[in-house]
């Protein structure tokens, strides 16, 4: 098992657009399907593989292009440390003073390390000043506990290549 890190910052209205956060259904809508169902399907097909907006389910990051991976680690603690670095880097922009609390961040990092050690994924989101949202995810890979049939978006060569 290894862990992939993902990071996204963007407009909260984009994050709230569920149609681009869900993969397309396996079957297309029929000609008699409601217009909104057909529209959601068209958007999902067009945008799912190309958008860097976080998927609705954390494990589904593994179905996104490998170019969206911000880091990869063999050890859960190393992945959690990256999360801590991201929290520290973005903390001054958090909209809530509660989210800026350093003790809270330390607890989040420790919790992330523990969850990853148990094979789980980690997903955190924070409102930033203005109308922005920050999403960070750590996703276990090969296998993923929530979605074991999902393969790693990186080839074996890419995973073994020194940083």
mmCIF file of C-alpha atoms in Angstrom:
data_model
loop_
_atom_site.group_PDB
_atom_site.id
_atom_site.type_symbol
_atom_site.label_atom_id
_atom_site.label_comp_id
_atom_site.label_asym_id
_atom_site.label_seq_id
_atom_site.Cartn_x
_atom_site.Cartn_y
_atom_site.Cartn_z
ATOM 1 C CA UNK A 1 0.000 0.000 0.000
ATOM 2 C CA UNK A 2 1.036 3.591 -0.632
ATOM 3 C CA UNK A 3 -0.700 6.949 -0.274
ATOM 4 C CA UNK A 4 -1.471 9.685 -2.814
ATOM 5 C CA UNK A 5 -1.975 13.319 -1.832
ATOM 6 C CA UNK A 6 -4.398 15.672 -3.581
ATOM 7 C CA UNK A 7 -5.004 19.385 -3.109
ATOM 8 C CA UNK A 8 -7.576 21.696 -4.658
ATOM 9 C CA UNK A 9 -8.366 25.363 -4.068
ATOM 10 C CA UNK A 10 -11.169 27.052 -5.930
ATOM 11 C CA UNK A 11 -14.501 28.785 -5.857
ATOM 12 C CA UNK A 12 -16.938 27.261 -3.361
ATOM 13 C CA UNK A 13 -19.658 27.436 -6.046
ATOM 14 C CA UNK A 14 -17.527 25.165 -8.271
ATOM 15 C CA UNK A 15 -16.995 22.708 -5.396
ATOM 16 C CA UNK A 16 -20.762 22.691 -4.811
ATOM 17 C CA UNK A 17 -21.469 21.705 -8.432
ATOM 18 C CA UNK A 18 -22.167 18.043 -7.834
ATOM 19 C CA UNK A 19 -22.422 17.081 -11.495
ATOM 20 C CA UNK A 20 -18.687 17.554 -12.048
ATOM 21 C CA UNK A 21 -17.806 15.773 -8.791
ATOM 22 C CA UNK A 22 -19.538 12.509 -9.713
ATOM 23 C CA UNK A 23 -18.261 10.092 -12.347
ATOM 24 C CA UNK A 24 -20.620 9.470 -15.251
ATOM 25 C CA UNK A 25 -23.117 6.666 -14.687
ATOM 26 C CA UNK A 26 -22.227 3.394 -16.382
ATOM 27 C CA UNK A 27 -25.356 3.619 -18.554
ATOM 28 C CA UNK A 28 -26.292 6.791 -20.445
ATOM 29 C CA UNK A 29 -29.757 8.243 -19.955
ATOM 30 C CA UNK A 30 -32.474 7.287 -22.373
ATOM 31 C CA UNK A 31 -34.096 9.662 -24.848
ATOM 32 C CA UNK A 32 -37.044 9.927 -22.473
ATOM 33 C CA UNK A 33 -34.925 10.783 -19.415
ATOM 34 C CA UNK A 34 -35.583 14.210 -17.885
ATOM 35 C CA UNK A 35 -33.543 17.081 -19.312
ATOM 36 C CA UNK A 36 -31.629 17.600 -16.040
ATOM 37 C CA UNK A 37 -30.553 13.929 -16.017
ATOM 38 C CA UNK A 38 -29.328 14.175 -19.603
ATOM 39 C CA UNK A 39 -27.513 17.434 -18.821
ATOM 40 C CA UNK A 40 -25.797 15.968 -15.754
ATOM 41 C CA UNK A 41 -24.661 12.975 -17.807
ATOM 42 C CA UNK A 42 -23.238 15.221 -20.560
ATOM 43 C CA UNK A 43 -21.391 17.325 -17.975
ATOM 44 C CA UNK A 44 -20.028 14.273 -16.179
ATOM 45 C CA UNK A 45 -18.747 12.716 -19.402
ATOM 46 C CA UNK A 46 -17.173 15.964 -20.561
ATOM 47 C CA UNK A 47 -15.659 17.089 -17.268
ATOM 48 C CA UNK A 48 -15.031 14.094 -14.993
ATOM 49 C CA UNK A 49 -11.616 13.069 -16.322
ATOM 50 C CA UNK A 50 -10.348 16.593 -16.936
ATOM 51 C CA UNK A 51 -11.454 18.604 -13.914
ATOM 52 C CA UNK A 52 -9.325 18.835 -10.800
ATOM 53 C CA UNK A 53 -12.399 19.464 -8.628
ATOM 54 C CA UNK A 54 -12.466 16.846 -5.843
ATOM 55 C CA UNK A 55 -14.713 13.859 -6.451
ATOM 56 C CA UNK A 56 -17.772 13.341 -4.245
ATOM 57 C CA UNK A 57 -16.159 10.206 -2.743
ATOM 58 C CA UNK A 58 -12.524 10.408 -1.614
ATOM 59 C CA UNK A 59 -11.456 7.042 -3.107
ATOM 60 C CA UNK A 60 -12.620 8.191 -6.544
ATOM 61 C CA UNK A 61 -9.508 10.376 -6.793
ATOM 62 C CA UNK A 62 -7.910 7.119 -8.015
ATOM 63 C CA UNK A 63 -10.058 7.354 -11.174
ATOM 64 C CA UNK A 64 -8.712 10.832 -11.923
ATOM 65 C CA UNK A 65 -5.594 11.491 -14.043
ATOM 66 C CA UNK A 66 -2.235 10.869 -12.358
ATOM 67 C CA UNK A 67 -1.198 14.470 -13.107
ATOM 68 C CA UNK A 68 -3.455 15.578 -10.215
ATOM 69 C CA UNK A 69 -1.379 13.705 -7.626
ATOM 70 C CA UNK A 70 0.558 16.186 -5.453
ATOM 71 C CA UNK A 71 2.655 13.594 -3.643
ATOM 72 C CA UNK A 72 3.070 9.896 -2.991
ATOM 73 C CA UNK A 73 4.354 8.193 0.141
ATOM 74 C CA UNK A 74 4.990 4.643 1.296
ATOM 75 C CA UNK A 75 4.552 5.535 4.967
ATOM 76 C CA UNK A 76 1.322 6.956 6.428
ATOM 77 C CA UNK A 77 3.280 9.285 8.731
ATOM 78 C CA UNK A 78 5.033 10.890 5.748
ATOM 79 C CA UNK A 79 1.671 11.487 4.056
ATOM 80 C CA UNK A 80 0.255 12.955 7.266
ATOM 81 C CA UNK A 81 3.307 15.216 7.554
ATOM 82 C CA UNK A 82 2.542 16.556 4.048
ATOM 83 C CA UNK A 83 -1.003 17.249 5.213
ATOM 84 C CA UNK A 84 0.420 19.155 8.174
ATOM 85 C CA UNK A 85 2.601 21.219 5.854
ATOM 86 C CA UNK A 86 -0.436 22.089 3.733
ATOM 87 C CA UNK A 87 -2.447 23.060 6.810
ATOM 88 C CA UNK A 88 0.368 25.317 8.026
ATOM 89 C CA UNK A 89 0.814 26.867 4.594
ATOM 90 C CA UNK A 90 -2.887 27.699 4.199
ATOM 91 C CA UNK A 91 -3.836 28.440 7.831
ATOM 92 C CA UNK A 92 -3.518 32.214 7.509
ATOM 93 C CA UNK A 93 -6.191 32.140 4.788
ATOM 94 C CA UNK A 94 -8.735 30.038 6.733
ATOM 95 C CA UNK A 95 -11.997 31.926 7.196
ATOM 96 C CA UNK A 96 -12.522 30.508 10.694
ATOM 97 C CA UNK A 97 -10.237 31.261 13.626
ATOM 98 C CA UNK A 98 -11.147 27.810 14.960
ATOM 99 C CA UNK A 99 -9.556 26.230 11.875
ATOM 100 C CA UNK A 100 -6.402 28.316 12.393
ATOM 101 C CA UNK A 101 -5.778 26.827 15.846
ATOM 102 C CA UNK A 102 -2.393 25.065 15.779
ATOM 103 C CA UNK A 103 -3.392 22.507 18.427
ATOM 104 C CA UNK A 104 -6.367 21.520 16.285
ATOM 105 C CA UNK A 105 -4.069 21.117 13.270
ATOM 106 C CA UNK A 106 -1.720 18.837 15.236
ATOM 107 C CA UNK A 107 -4.704 16.683 16.207
ATOM 108 C CA UNK A 108 -5.868 16.534 12.563
ATOM 109 C CA UNK A 109 -2.424 15.383 11.407
ATOM 110 C CA UNK A 110 -2.177 12.708 14.125
ATOM 111 C CA UNK A 111 -5.678 11.498 13.289
ATOM 112 C CA UNK A 112 -4.783 11.354 9.587
ATOM 113 C CA UNK A 113 -1.688 9.247 10.297
ATOM 114 C CA UNK A 114 -3.743 6.841 12.393
ATOM 115 C CA UNK A 115 -6.508 6.536 9.790
ATOM 116 C CA UNK A 116 -4.001 5.919 6.990
ATOM 117 C CA UNK A 117 -2.204 3.289 9.085
ATOM 118 C CA UNK A 118 -5.542 1.469 9.345
ATOM 119 C CA UNK A 119 -5.972 1.664 5.552
ATOM 120 C CA UNK A 120 -8.517 4.485 5.473
ATOM 121 C CA UNK A 121 -8.582 7.658 3.418
ATOM 122 C CA UNK A 122 -8.504 11.228 4.734
ATOM 123 C CA UNK A 123 -10.408 14.178 3.323
ATOM 124 C CA UNK A 124 -10.391 17.689 4.806
ATOM 125 C CA UNK A 125 -12.043 20.870 3.608
ATOM 126 C CA UNK A 126 -11.776 24.467 4.749
ATOM 127 C CA UNK A 127 -13.464 27.708 3.822
ATOM 128 C CA UNK A 128 -10.903 30.327 2.900
ATOM 129 C CA UNK A 129 -11.383 34.064 3.024
ATOM 130 C CA UNK A 130 -13.575 35.276 0.206
ATOM 131 C CA UNK A 131 -15.608 32.669 -1.616
ATOM 132 C CA UNK A 132 -12.842 30.070 -1.820
ATOM 133 C CA UNK A 133 -12.649 26.505 -0.576
ATOM 134 C CA UNK A 134 -9.609 24.307 0.109
ATOM 135 C CA UNK A 135 -9.851 20.538 -0.212
ATOM 136 C CA UNK A 136 -7.056 18.151 0.775
ATOM 137 C CA UNK A 137 -7.155 14.388 0.473
ATOM 138 C CA UNK A 138 -4.888 11.468 1.270
ATOM 139 C CA UNK A 139 -5.958 8.324 -0.563
ATOM 140 C CA UNK A 140 -4.641 4.834 0.084
ATOM 141 C CA UNK A 141 -3.761 2.949 -3.041
ATOM 142 C CA UNK A 142 -3.110 -0.631 -4.094
ATOM 143 C CA UNK A 143 -5.524 -1.500 -2.627
ATOM 144 C CA UNK A 144 -7.928 1.145 -1.422
ATOM 145 C CA UNK A 145 -10.092 -0.186 1.404
ATOM 146 C CA UNK A 146 -13.263 1.619 0.289
ATOM 147 C CA UNK A 147 -12.860 0.818 -3.425
ATOM 148 C CA UNK A 148 -10.457 -2.169 -3.719
ATOM 149 C CA UNK A 149 -11.179 -2.658 -7.436
ATOM 150 C CA UNK A 150 -9.727 0.755 -8.322
ATOM 151 C CA UNK A 151 -6.218 0.512 -9.703
ATOM 152 C CA UNK A 152 -3.412 2.958 -9.072
ATOM 153 C CA UNK A 153 -3.427 5.899 -11.515
ATOM 154 C CA UNK A 154 0.374 5.574 -11.744
ATOM 155 C CA UNK A 155 2.195 2.797 -13.550
ATOM 156 C CA UNK A 156 4.553 0.543 -11.563
ATOM 157 C CA UNK A 157 7.522 2.387 -13.154
ATOM 158 C CA UNK A 158 6.155 5.767 -12.033
ATOM 159 C CA UNK A 159 5.666 4.468 -8.483
ATOM 160 C CA UNK A 160 9.216 3.127 -8.294
ATOM 161 C CA UNK A 161 10.928 6.125 -9.895
ATOM 162 C CA UNK A 162 12.982 8.045 -7.318
ATOM 163 C CA UNK A 163 11.526 11.457 -6.376
#
